CSV table of N, CA and C in Angstrom, one decimal:
chain,number,residue,atom,x,y,z
A,1,MET,N,-51.4,39.9,4.9
A,1,MET,CA,-51.6,40.2,6.3
A,1,MET,C,-50.5,41.1,6.8
A,2,GLN,N,-49.8,41.8,5.9
A,2,GLN,CA,-48.8,42.7,6.4
A,2,GLN,C,-49.3,43.8,7.2
A,3,PHE,N,-50.6,44.3,6.9
A,3,PHE,CA,-51.2,45.4,7.6
A,3,PHE,C,-51.4,45.0,9.1
A,4,VAL,N,-51.7,43.7,9.3
A,4,VAL,CA,-51.9,43.3,10.7
A,4,VAL,C,-50.6,43.3,11.5
A,5,ILE,N,-49.5,42.9,10.8
A,5,ILE,CA,-48.2,42.9,11.5
A,5,ILE,C,-47.6,44.3,11.8
A,6,PHE,N,-47.7,45.2,10.9
A,6,PHE,CA,-47.2,46.5,11.0
A,6,PHE,C,-48.2,47.6,10.7
A,7,PRO,N,-49.3,47.6,11.5
A,7,PRO,CA,-50.4,48.5,11.1
A,7,PRO,C,-50.0,50.0,11.2
A,8,VAL,N,-49.2,50.4,12.2
A,8,VAL,CA,-48.8,51.8,12.4
A,8,VAL,C,-48.0,52.3,11.2
A,9,PHE,N,-47.1,51.5,10.6
A,9,PHE,CA,-46.3,52.0,9.5
A,9,PHE,C,-47.1,52.3,8.3
A,10,PHE,N,-48.2,51.6,8.0
A,10,PHE,CA,-49.0,51.8,6.8
A,10,PHE,C,-49.9,53.0,7.0
A,11,ARG,N,-50.0,53.6,8.2
A,11,ARG,CA,-50.8,54.7,8.4
A,11,ARG,C,-50.0,56.0,8.4
A,12,ILE,N,-48.7,55.9,8.3
A,12,ILE,CA,-47.9,57.1,8.4
A,12,ILE,C,-47.7,57.6,6.9
A,13,PRO,N,-48.1,58.8,6.6
A,13,PRO,CA,-48.0,59.3,5.2
A,13,PRO,C,-46.5,59.4,4.8
A,14,PRO,N,-46.1,58.8,3.7
A,14,PRO,CA,-44.7,59.0,3.2
A,14,PRO,C,-44.4,60.4,3.0
A,15,GLY,N,-43.2,60.8,3.5
A,15,GLY,CA,-42.8,62.2,3.3
A,15,GLY,C,-43.1,63.0,4.6
A,16,SER,N,-44.0,62.6,5.5
A,16,SER,CA,-44.3,63.3,6.7
A,16,SER,C,-43.1,63.4,7.6
A,17,LEU,N,-43.1,64.3,8.5
A,17,LEU,CA,-42.0,64.4,9.5
A,17,LEU,C,-41.8,63.1,10.3
A,18,LEU,N,-42.9,62.5,10.7
A,18,LEU,CA,-42.8,61.2,11.4
A,18,LEU,C,-42.2,60.1,10.6
A,19,TRP,N,-42.6,60.0,9.3
A,19,TRP,CA,-42.1,59.0,8.4
A,19,TRP,C,-40.6,59.3,8.2
A,20,ARG,N,-40.2,60.5,8.0
A,20,ARG,CA,-38.7,60.8,7.8
A,20,ARG,C,-37.9,60.5,9.1
A,21,SER,N,-38.5,60.7,10.3
A,21,SER,CA,-37.8,60.5,11.5
A,21,SER,C,-37.6,59.0,11.8
A,22,ILE,N,-38.5,58.1,11.2
A,22,ILE,CA,-38.4,56.7,11.4
A,22,ILE,C,-37.6,56.0,10.3
A,23,PHE,N,-37.7,56.5,9.0
A,23,PHE,CA,-37.2,55.7,7.9
A,23,PHE,C,-36.1,56.4,7.1
A,24,VAL,N,-35.8,57.6,7.3
A,24,VAL,CA,-34.8,58.3,6.5
A,24,VAL,C,-33.6,58.6,7.3
A,25,LEU,N,-32.4,58.2,6.8
A,25,LEU,CA,-31.1,58.5,7.4
A,25,LEU,C,-30.8,59.9,6.9
A,26,SER,N,-30.8,60.9,7.9
A,26,SER,CA,-30.7,62.3,7.5
A,26,SER,C,-29.4,62.9,7.9
A,27,PRO,N,-28.9,63.8,7.1
A,27,PRO,CA,-27.7,64.6,7.5
A,27,PRO,C,-28.0,65.5,8.6
A,28,GLN,N,-29.3,65.9,8.8
A,28,GLN,CA,-29.6,66.7,9.9
A,28,GLN,C,-29.6,66.0,11.2
A,29,GLN,N,-29.8,64.7,11.2
A,29,GLN,CA,-29.9,63.9,12.4
A,29,GLN,C,-29.1,62.5,12.2
A,30,PRO,N,-27.8,62.6,12.0
A,30,PRO,CA,-27.1,61.4,11.7
A,30,PRO,C,-26.9,60.4,12.9
A,31,LEU,N,-27.2,60.9,14.1
A,31,LEU,CA,-27.1,60.0,15.2
A,31,LEU,C,-28.4,59.3,15.6
A,32,ASN,N,-29.4,59.5,14.8
A,32,ASN,CA,-30.7,58.7,15.0
A,32,ASN,C,-30.4,57.3,14.6
A,33,VAL,N,-30.0,56.5,15.5
A,33,VAL,CA,-29.5,55.1,15.3
A,33,VAL,C,-30.6,54.2,14.6
A,34,LEU,N,-31.9,54.5,15.0
A,34,LEU,CA,-33.0,53.7,14.4
A,34,LEU,C,-32.9,53.8,12.9
A,35,THR,N,-32.7,55.0,12.3
A,35,THR,CA,-32.7,55.1,10.9
A,35,THR,C,-31.5,54.5,10.2
A,36,TRP,N,-30.5,54.2,10.9
A,36,TRP,CA,-29.3,53.5,10.3
A,36,TRP,C,-29.8,52.1,9.7
A,37,VAL,N,-30.7,51.5,10.4
A,37,VAL,CA,-31.3,50.2,9.9
A,37,VAL,C,-32.5,50.4,9.0
A,38,THR,N,-33.5,51.2,9.6
A,38,THR,CA,-34.8,51.3,8.8
A,38,THR,C,-34.6,51.9,7.5
A,39,SER,N,-33.6,52.8,7.3
A,39,SER,CA,-33.4,53.4,6.0
A,39,SER,C,-33.1,52.4,4.9
A,40,ILE,N,-32.4,51.3,5.3
A,40,ILE,CA,-32.0,50.3,4.4
A,40,ILE,C,-33.3,49.6,3.8
A,41,PHE,N,-34.3,49.5,4.5
A,41,PHE,CA,-35.5,48.8,4.1
A,41,PHE,C,-36.6,49.8,3.6
A,42,SER,N,-36.4,51.1,3.5
A,42,SER,CA,-37.3,52.0,2.9
A,42,SER,C,-36.7,52.5,1.6
A,43,HIS,N,-37.5,52.8,0.6
A,43,HIS,CA,-37.1,53.2,-0.7
A,43,HIS,C,-37.8,54.4,-1.2
A,44,GLY,N,-37.2,55.1,-2.1
A,44,GLY,CA,-37.8,56.3,-2.6
A,44,GLY,C,-38.9,56.1,-3.7
A,45,SER,N,-39.0,55.0,-4.3
A,45,SER,CA,-40.0,54.7,-5.4
A,45,SER,C,-40.1,53.3,-5.7
A,46,PHE,N,-41.1,52.9,-6.4
A,46,PHE,CA,-41.2,51.5,-6.8
A,46,PHE,C,-40.1,51.0,-7.7
A,47,VAL,N,-39.5,51.9,-8.6
A,47,VAL,CA,-38.4,51.6,-9.4
A,47,VAL,C,-37.2,51.3,-8.5
A,48,HIS,N,-37.0,52.2,-7.5
A,48,HIS,CA,-35.8,52.0,-6.6
A,48,HIS,C,-35.9,50.7,-5.9
A,49,ILE,N,-37.0,50.3,-5.3
A,49,ILE,CA,-37.1,49.0,-4.6
A,49,ILE,C,-37.1,47.9,-5.7
A,50,GLY,N,-37.6,48.1,-6.8
A,50,GLY,CA,-37.7,47.1,-7.9
A,50,GLY,C,-36.3,46.7,-8.3
A,51,ILE,N,-35.4,47.7,-8.6
A,51,ILE,CA,-34.1,47.4,-9.1
A,51,ILE,C,-33.3,46.7,-8.0
A,52,ASN,N,-33.4,47.2,-6.8
A,52,ASN,CA,-32.7,46.5,-5.6
A,52,ASN,C,-33.2,45.1,-5.4
A,53,SER,N,-34.5,44.9,-5.5
A,53,SER,CA,-35.0,43.6,-5.3
A,53,SER,C,-34.6,42.6,-6.4
A,54,ILE,N,-34.6,43.1,-7.6
A,54,ILE,CA,-34.2,42.2,-8.8
A,54,ILE,C,-32.7,41.7,-8.6
A,55,VAL,N,-31.8,42.7,-8.3
A,55,VAL,CA,-30.4,42.3,-8.0
A,55,VAL,C,-30.3,41.4,-6.9
A,56,LEU,N,-31.0,41.7,-5.8
A,56,LEU,CA,-30.9,40.8,-4.6
A,56,LEU,C,-31.5,39.4,-4.9
A,57,PHE,N,-32.5,39.3,-5.7
A,57,PHE,CA,-33.1,38.1,-6.1
A,57,PHE,C,-32.2,37.2,-6.9
A,58,PHE,N,-31.4,37.8,-7.8
A,58,PHE,CA,-30.6,37.0,-8.7
A,58,PHE,C,-29.2,36.8,-8.1
A,59,VAL,N,-28.6,37.7,-7.4
A,59,VAL,CA,-27.3,37.6,-6.8
A,59,VAL,C,-27.2,37.1,-5.4
A,60,GLY,N,-28.2,37.5,-4.6
A,60,GLY,CA,-28.2,37.2,-3.2
A,60,GLY,C,-28.1,35.7,-2.9
A,61,PRO,N,-28.8,34.8,-3.6
A,61,PRO,CA,-28.7,33.4,-3.3
A,61,PRO,C,-27.3,32.8,-3.5
A,62,VAL,N,-26.6,33.3,-4.6
A,62,VAL,CA,-25.3,32.8,-4.9
A,62,VAL,C,-24.3,33.2,-3.8
A,63,VAL,N,-24.4,34.4,-3.3
A,63,VAL,CA,-23.5,34.9,-2.3
A,63,VAL,C,-23.9,34.2,-0.9
A,64,GLU,N,-25.2,34.1,-0.7
A,64,GLU,CA,-25.6,33.5,0.6
A,64,GLU,C,-25.1,32.0,0.7
A,65,ARG,N,-25.2,31.3,-0.4
A,65,ARG,CA,-24.7,29.9,-0.4
A,65,ARG,C,-23.2,29.9,-0.1
A,66,ARG,N,-22.5,30.9,-0.6
A,66,ARG,CA,-21.0,30.9,-0.4
A,66,ARG,C,-20.7,31.3,1.1
A,67,LEU,N,-21.4,32.3,1.6
A,67,LEU,CA,-21.0,32.8,2.9
A,67,LEU,C,-21.8,32.1,4.0
A,68,GLY,N,-23.0,31.6,3.8
A,68,GLY,CA,-23.8,31.1,4.8
A,68,GLY,C,-24.8,32.2,5.2
A,69,ARG,N,-25.9,31.8,5.8
A,69,ARG,CA,-27.0,32.8,6.1
A,69,ARG,C,-26.6,33.9,7.1
A,70,VAL,N,-25.9,33.5,8.2
A,70,VAL,CA,-25.5,34.5,9.2
A,70,VAL,C,-24.5,35.5,8.6
A,71,HIS,N,-23.5,35.1,7.9
A,71,HIS,CA,-22.5,36.0,7.3
A,71,HIS,C,-23.2,36.9,6.3
A,72,PHE,N,-24.1,36.3,5.5
A,72,PHE,CA,-24.8,37.1,4.5
A,72,PHE,C,-25.6,38.2,5.1
A,73,VAL,N,-26.4,37.9,6.2
A,73,VAL,CA,-27.2,38.9,6.9
A,73,VAL,C,-26.3,40.0,7.5
A,74,VAL,N,-25.2,39.6,8.1
A,74,VAL,CA,-24.2,40.5,8.7
A,74,VAL,C,-23.7,41.4,7.6
A,75,LEU,N,-23.2,40.8,6.5
A,75,LEU,CA,-22.7,41.6,5.4
A,75,LEU,C,-23.8,42.6,4.9
A,76,PHE,N,-25.0,42.2,4.7
A,76,PHE,CA,-26.1,43.1,4.2
A,76,PHE,C,-26.3,44.2,5.1
A,77,LEU,N,-26.4,44.0,6.4
A,77,LEU,CA,-26.7,45.0,7.4
A,77,LEU,C,-25.5,46.0,7.6
A,78,VAL,N,-24.3,45.4,7.8
A,78,VAL,CA,-23.1,46.2,8.0
A,78,VAL,C,-22.8,47.1,6.8
A,79,SER,N,-22.9,46.5,5.6
A,79,SER,CA,-22.6,47.3,4.4
A,79,SER,C,-23.7,48.4,4.2
A,80,GLY,N,-24.9,48.0,4.5
A,80,GLY,CA,-26.0,49.0,4.3
A,80,GLY,C,-25.9,50.2,5.3
A,81,ILE,N,-25.6,49.9,6.6
A,81,ILE,CA,-25.4,50.9,7.6
A,81,ILE,C,-24.2,51.8,7.3
A,82,ILE,N,-23.1,51.2,7.1
A,82,ILE,CA,-21.9,52.0,6.9
A,82,ILE,C,-22.0,52.8,5.6
A,83,ALA,N,-22.5,52.2,4.5
A,83,ALA,CA,-22.7,52.9,3.3
A,83,ALA,C,-23.6,54.1,3.4
A,84,GLY,N,-24.7,54.0,4.2
A,84,GLY,CA,-25.6,55.1,4.4
A,84,GLY,C,-24.9,56.2,5.2
A,85,LEU,N,-24.2,55.8,6.3
A,85,LEU,CA,-23.5,56.8,7.1
A,85,LEU,C,-22.4,57.5,6.3
A,86,ALA,N,-21.7,56.8,5.4
A,86,ALA,CA,-20.7,57.4,4.5
A,86,ALA,C,-21.3,58.4,3.6
A,87,GLN,N,-22.5,58.1,3.0
A,87,GLN,CA,-23.2,59.0,2.1
A,87,GLN,C,-23.6,60.3,2.9
A,88,VAL,N,-24.1,60.1,4.1
A,88,VAL,CA,-24.5,61.3,4.9
A,88,VAL,C,-23.2,62.1,5.2
A,89,GLY,N,-22.1,61.4,5.6
A,89,GLY,CA,-20.9,62.2,5.9
A,89,GLY,C,-20.4,62.9,4.7
A,90,THR,N,-20.4,62.3,3.6
A,90,THR,CA,-19.9,62.9,2.3
A,90,THR,C,-20.8,64.1,2.0
A,91,THR,N,-22.1,63.9,2.1
A,91,THR,CA,-23.1,65.0,1.9
A,91,THR,C,-22.8,66.2,2.8
A,92,LEU,N,-22.5,66.0,4.0
A,92,LEU,CA,-22.1,67.1,4.9
A,92,LEU,C,-20.8,67.7,4.6
A,93,VAL,N,-19.9,67.0,4.1
A,93,VAL,CA,-18.6,67.5,3.7
A,93,VAL,C,-18.6,68.3,2.4
A,94,LEU,N,-19.3,67.8,1.4
A,94,LEU,CA,-19.3,68.3,0.1
A,94,LEU,C,-20.3,69.5,-0.2
A,95,ASN,N,-21.3,69.5,0.6
A,95,ASN,CA,-22.4,70.5,0.4
A,95,ASN,C,-22.7,71.3,1.7
A,96,THR,N,-23.4,72.4,1.5
A,96,THR,CA,-23.9,73.2,2.6
A,96,THR,C,-25.4,73.3,2.5
A,97,GLY,N,-26.0,73.7,3.5
A,97,GLY,CA,-27.5,73.8,3.5
A,97,GLY,C,-28.2,72.5,3.8
A,98,ILE,N,-29.5,72.5,3.6
A,98,ILE,CA,-30.3,71.3,3.9
A,98,ILE,C,-30.2,70.3,2.8
A,99,GLN,N,-29.9,69.1,3.1
A,99,GLN,CA,-29.7,68.0,2.2
A,99,GLN,C,-30.8,67.0,2.4
A,100,PRO,N,-31.1,66.3,1.3
A,100,PRO,CA,-32.1,65.2,1.4
A,100,PRO,C,-31.5,64.0,2.2
A,101,GLY,N,-32.4,63.2,2.7
A,101,GLY,CA,-31.9,62.0,3.5
A,101,GLY,C,-31.6,60.8,2.6
A,102,ILE,N,-31.2,59.8,3.2
A,102,ILE,CA,-30.8,58.6,2.5
A,102,ILE,C,-31.8,57.4,2.8
A,103,VAL,N,-32.2,56.8,1.7
A,103,VAL,CA,-33.1,55.6,1.8
A,103,VAL,C,-32.6,54.6,0.8
A,104,GLY,N,-32.9,53.3,1.1
A,104,GLY,CA,-32.6,52.3,0.1
A,104,GLY,C,-31.5,51.3,0.6
A,105,SER,N,-31.5,50.2,-0.1
A,105,SER,CA,-30.6,49.1,0.2
A,105,SER,C,-29.4,49.0,-0.8
A,106,SER,N,-29.2,50.1,-1.6
A,106,SER,CA,-28.2,50.0,-2.6
A,106,SER,C,-26.8,49.8,-2.1
A,107,GLY,N,-26.5,50.4,-1.0
A,107,GLY,CA,-25.2,50.2,-0.4
A,107,GLY,C,-25.0,48.7,0.1
A,108,ALA,N,-26.1,48.1,0.7
A,108,ALA,CA,-26.0,46.7,1.1
A,108,ALA,C,-25.9,45.8,-0.2
A,109,ILE,N,-26.7,46.2,-1.2
A,109,ILE,CA,-26.6,45.4,-2.4
A,109,ILE,C,-25.2,45.4,-3.1
A,110,MET,N,-24.6,46.6,-3.0
A,110,MET,CA,-23.3,46.7,-3.6
A,110,MET,C,-22.3,45.9,-2.7
A,111,GLY,N,-22.5,45.8,-1.4
A,111,GLY,CA,-21.7,44.9,-0.6
A,111,GLY,C,-21.8,43.5,-1.1
A,112,ILE,N,-22.9,43.0,-1.4
A,112,ILE,CA,-23.1,41.7,-1.9
A,112,ILE,C,-22.5,41.5,-3.3
A,113,LEU,N,-22.6,42.6,-4.1
A,113,LEU,CA,-21.9,42.5,-5.5
A,113,LEU,C,-20.4,42.5,-5.3
A,114,GLY,N,-19.9,43.2,-4.3
A,114,GLY,CA,-18.5,43.2,-4.0
A,114,GLY,C,-18.0,41.7,-3.7
A,115,VAL,N,-18.8,41.0,-2.9
A,115,VAL,CA,-18.4,39.6,-2.6
A,115,VAL,C,-18.4,38.8,-3.9
A,116,LEU,N,-19.5,39.0,-4.7
A,116,LEU,CA,-19.6,38.2,-6.0
A,116,LEU,C,-18.5,38.6,-6.9
A,117,THR,N,-18.0,39.8,-6.9
A,117,THR,CA,-16.9,40.2,-7.8
A,117,THR,C,-15.6,39.4,-7.5
A,118,LEU,N,-15.4,39.2,-6.2
A,118,LEU,CA,-14.2,38.4,-5.9
A,118,LEU,C,-14.4,36.9,-6.1
A,119,HIS,N,-15.7,36.5,-5.8
A,119,HIS,CA,-16.0,35.1,-5.8
A,119,HIS,C,-16.1,34.6,-7.3
A,120,ARG,N,-16.8,35.3,-8.1
A,120,ARG,CA,-17.0,34.9,-9.5
A,120,ARG,C,-16.8,36.1,-10.5
A,121,PRO,N,-15.5,36.5,-10.6
A,121,PRO,CA,-15.3,37.7,-11.4
A,121,PRO,C,-15.5,37.6,-12.9
A,122,ASN,N,-15.4,36.4,-13.4
A,122,ASN,CA,-15.6,36.2,-14.8
A,122,ASN,C,-16.9,35.7,-15.3
A,123,ILE,N,-17.9,35.7,-14.3
A,123,ILE,CA,-19.2,35.2,-14.7
A,123,ILE,C,-19.8,36.2,-15.8
A,124,LYS,N,-20.4,35.7,-16.8
A,124,LYS,CA,-20.9,36.6,-17.9
A,124,LYS,C,-22.2,37.2,-17.5
A,125,VAL,N,-22.3,38.5,-17.7
A,125,VAL,CA,-23.6,39.3,-17.5
A,125,VAL,C,-23.8,40.0,-18.9
A,126,TYR,N,-25.1,40.3,-19.1
A,126,TYR,CA,-25.4,40.9,-20.4
A,126,TYR,C,-25.8,42.4,-20.2
A,127,LEU,N,-24.8,43.2,-20.7
A,127,LEU,CA,-25.0,44.6,-20.6
A,127,LEU,C,-26.1,45.0,-21.6
A,128,PHE,N,-27.1,45.7,-21.2
A,128,PHE,CA,-28.3,46.1,-22.0
A,128,PHE,C,-29.0,44.9,-22.6
A,129,PHE,N,-28.9,43.7,-21.9
A,129,PHE,CA,-29.5,42.5,-22.3
A,129,PHE,C,-28.9,41.9,-23.6
A,130,LEU,N,-27.8,42.5,-24.1
A,130,LEU,CA,-27.3,42.1,-25.4
A,130,LEU,C,-25.8,41.8,-25.4
A,131,ILE,N,-25.0,42.6,-24.7
A,131,ILE,CA,-23.6,42.5,-24.8
A,131,ILE,C,-23.0,41.7,-23.6
A,132,PRO,N,-22.4,40.5,-23.9
A,132,PRO,CA,-21.8,39.7,-22.8
A,132,PRO,C,-20.5,40.3,-22.3
A,133,VAL,N,-20.4,40.6,-21.0
A,133,VAL,CA,-19.2,41.1,-20.4
A,133,VAL,C,-18.9,40.4,-19.1
A,134,PRO,N,-17.6,40.2,-18.8
A,134,PRO,CA,-17.3,39.6,-17.5
A,134,PRO,C,-17.8,40.5,-16.4
A,135,PHE,N,-18.3,39.9,-15.3
A,135,PHE,CA,-18.9,40.7,-14.2
A,135,PHE,C,-18.0,41.8,-13.6
A,136,TRP,N,-16.7,41.4,-13.5
A,136,TRP,CA,-15.7,42.4,-12.9
A,136,TRP,C,-15.6,43.7,-13.8
A,137,ILE,N,-15.8,43.6,-15.1
A,137,ILE,CA,-15.7,44.8,-15.9
A,137,ILE,C,-16.9,45.7,-15.7
A,138,LEU,N,-18.1,45.0,-15.5
A,138,LEU,CA,-19.3,45.8,-15.2
A,138,LEU,C,-19.2,46.5,-13.9
A,139,ILE,N,-18.6,45.9,-12.9
A,139,ILE,CA,-18.4,46.5,-11.5
A,139,ILE,C,-17.4,47.6,-11.6
A,140,VAL,N,-16.3,47.4,-12.3
A,140,VAL,CA,-15.3,48.4,-12.4
A,140,VAL,C,-15.9,49.7,-13.1
A,141,GLY,N,-16.6,49.4,-14.2
A,141,GLY,CA,-17.3,50.5,-14.9
A,141,GLY,C,-18.3,51.3,-14.0
A,142,PHE,N,-19.1,50.5,-13.2
A,142,PHE,CA,-20.0,51.1,-12.3
A,142,PHE,C,-19.3,51.9,-11.2
A,143,ALA,N,-18.2,51.4,-10.7
A,143,ALA,CA,-17.4,52.1,-9.7
A,143,ALA,C,-16.8,53.4,-10.2
A,144,ALA,N,-16.3,53.3,-11.5
A,144,ALA,CA,-15.8,54.5,-12.1
A,144,ALA,C,-16.8,55.6,-12.3
A,145,PHE,N,-18.0,55.2,-12.8
A,145,PHE,CA,-19.1,56.1,-12.9
A,145,PHE,C,-19.5,56.7,-11.6
A,146,SER,N,-19.6,55.9,-10.6
A,146,SER,CA,-20.1,56.4,-9.3
A,146,SER,C,-19.0,57.3,-8.7
A,147,THR,N,-17.7,57.1,-8.9
A,147,THR,CA,-16.7,58.0,-8.4
A,147,THR,C,-16.8,59.3,-9.1
A,148,VAL,N,-17.0,59.4,-10.4
A,148,VAL,CA,-17.1,60.7,-11.1
A,148,VAL,C,-18.4,61.4,-10.6
A,149,ALA,N,-19.5,60.7,-10.6
A,149,ALA,CA,-20.8,61.3,-10.3
A,149,ALA,C,-20.8,61.6,-8.8
A,150,GLY,N,-20.0,60.9,-8.0
A,150,GLY,CA,-20.0,61.1,-6.5
A,150,GLY,C,-19.6,62.4,-6.1
A,151,PHE,N,-18.8,63.1,-6.9
A,151,PHE,CA,-18.3,64.4,-6.5
A,151,PHE,C,-19.4,65.5,-6.5
A,152,SER,N,-20.5,65.1,-7.0
A,152,SER,CA,-21.7,66.0,-6.8
A,152,SER,C,-22.5,65.6,-5.6
A,153,SER,N,-21.9,64.7,-4.8
A,153,SER,CA,-22.5,64.1,-3.6
A,153,SER,C,-23.7,63.2,-3.8
A,154,MET,N,-24.7,63.7,-4.5
A,154,MET,CA,-25.9,62.9,-4.7
A,154,MET,C,-26.1,62.6,-6.2
A,155,GLY,N,-25.1,62.8,-7.0
A,155,GLY,CA,-25.2,62.4,-8.4
A,155,GLY,C,-26.5,62.6,-9.1
A,156,PRO,N,-26.6,62.1,-10.4
A,156,PRO,CA,-27.8,62.3,-11.2
A,156,PRO,C,-29.0,61.6,-10.5
A,157,GLY,N,-30.1,62.3,-10.5
A,157,GLY,CA,-31.3,61.7,-10.0
A,157,GLY,C,-31.4,61.4,-8.5
A,158,GLY,N,-30.5,62.0,-7.7
A,158,GLY,CA,-30.5,61.8,-6.3
A,158,GLY,C,-29.9,60.5,-5.9
A,159,VAL,N,-29.0,59.9,-6.8
A,159,VAL,CA,-28.3,58.6,-6.5
A,159,VAL,C,-27.2,58.8,-5.5
A,160,ALA,N,-27.2,58.0,-4.5
A,160,ALA,CA,-26.2,58.1,-3.4
A,160,ALA,C,-24.9,57.3,-3.9
A,161,ASN,N,-24.1,57.9,-4.7
A,161,ASN,CA,-23.0,57.3,-5.3
A,161,ASN,C,-21.9,56.9,-4.3
A,162,TRP,N,-21.7,57.7,-3.3
A,162,TRP,CA,-20.7,57.3,-2.2
A,162,TRP,C,-21.2,56.1,-1.4
A,163,ALA,N,-22.5,56.0,-1.2
A,163,ALA,CA,-23.0,54.8,-0.6
A,163,ALA,C,-22.7,53.5,-1.4
A,164,HIS,N,-22.9,53.6,-2.7
A,164,HIS,CA,-22.6,52.5,-3.6
A,164,HIS,C,-21.1,52.1,-3.5
A,165,LEU,N,-20.2,53.1,-3.6
A,165,LEU,CA,-18.8,52.8,-3.5
A,165,LEU,C,-18.4,52.3,-2.2
A,166,VAL,N,-18.9,52.8,-1.1
A,166,VAL,CA,-18.5,52.3,0.2
A,166,VAL,C,-19.1,50.9,0.4
A,167,GLY,N,-20.3,50.6,-0.1
A,167,GLY,CA,-20.9,49.3,0.0
A,167,GLY,C,-20.0,48.3,-0.8
A,168,LEU,N,-19.6,48.7,-2.0
A,168,LEU,CA,-18.8,47.8,-2.8
A,168,LEU,C,-17.4,47.5,-2.1
A,169,GLY,N,-16.8,48.6,-1.5
A,169,GLY,CA,-15.6,48.4,-0.8
A,169,GLY,C,-15.7,47.5,0.4
A,170,ILE,N,-16.8,47.6,1.1
A,170,ILE,CA,-17.1,46.7,2.3
A,170,ILE,C,-17.2,45.3,1.8
A,171,GLY,N,-18.0,45.1,0.7
A,171,GLY,CA,-18.1,43.7,0.2
A,171,GLY,C,-16.8,43.1,-0.3
A,172,ILE,N,-16.0,43.8,-0.9
A,172,ILE,CA,-14.7,43.3,-1.4
A,172,ILE,C,-13.8,43.0,-0.2
A,173,THR,N,-13.8,43.9,0.8
A,173,THR,CA,-13.0,43.7,2.0
A,173,THR,C,-13.6,42.4,2.8
A,174,TYR,N,-14.9,42.3,2.9
A,174,TYR,CA,-15.5,41.2,3.6
A,174,TYR,C,-15.1,39.9,2.9
A,175,ALA,N,-15.2,39.9,1.6
A,175,ALA,CA,-14.9,38.7,0.8
A,175,ALA,C,-13.4,38.3,1.0
A,176,THR,N,-12.6,39.3,1.0
A,176,THR,CA,-11.1,39.0,1.2
A,176,THR,C,-10.9,38.4,2.6
A,177,VAL,N,-11.4,39.0,3.6
A,177,VAL,CA,-11.2,38.5,5.0
A,177,VAL,C,-11.9,37.1,5.1
A,178,PHE,N,-13.1,37.0,4.6
A,178,PHE,CA,-13.8,35.7,4.7
A,178,PHE,C,-13.1,34.6,3.9
A,179,GLN,N,-12.5,34.9,2.8
A,179,GLN,CA,-11.7,34.0,2.0
A,179,GLN,C,-10.5,33.5,2.7
A,180,LYS,N,-9.8,34.4,3.4
A,180,LYS,CA,-8.6,34.0,4.2
A,180,LYS,C,-9.0,33.1,5.4
A,181,GLN,N,-10.2,33.4,6.0
A,181,GLN,CA,-10.5,32.6,7.2
A,181,GLN,C,-11.2,31.3,6.8
A,182,HIS,N,-11.9,31.2,5.7
A,182,HIS,CA,-12.7,30.0,5.4
A,182,HIS,C,-12.3,29.4,4.1
A,183,ALA,N,-11.2,29.8,3.5
A,183,ALA,CA,-10.7,29.2,2.3
A,183,ALA,C,-11.8,29.1,1.2
A,184,LEU,N,-12.4,30.3,0.8
A,184,LEU,CA,-13.4,30.4,-0.2
A,184,LEU,C,-13.1,29.7,-1.5
C-alpha cells in the first residue's frame, strides 16, 4: 500500500527536474532545506540502497540498543544531513562547473559505524567473506581509502567520499560525547 501513502512520489520520473528538486541535495541549490533530509532516503540505484540497507540491517540494531531509539534517530539524521552538506561544500571547493547532486544514506550509515567502532572495536568481521579482521581495522582502512579518493571530490563511481568521512567523524564524536554522559 505504499502507493496509497505517497502516490505523488511514485509518479515523478526519476531524474526529472521535479525529482531532483525534491530528492537531490545539489551544489547548485545547497539551501534547499527539504533536500537535506529527503536526499538521505533517496538512492542512485538498487545496489546503492541494497548496500546501505544491509549495513543498516546488521549494524543498526546493535547501535540502537546501545544508544536508545531517540538517540539513534538523531544520530542517523544529523550525520546524514551534515555529511551531505559537507560533500556539497567539498564539491564546490574542489571543482568548478556543474556537479551532480548527493543522494543516499551512506553518511548516516557511517555515523552509525563510527559509534560501533568505539563501542565494539574488536568485533570480528569477515573481509571478502573470508578474512577475519577486527572492525576498527576495516574502518581505518575504509577511512584511508575515502581520504585518498576524496581528493577527487566524488571518487570512483560517483562515491561521496567526504560524506563518508564526515559521517564517520560525527559517529565517533557522538559516541564519545554519549559515552561520557551515559557511561557507555
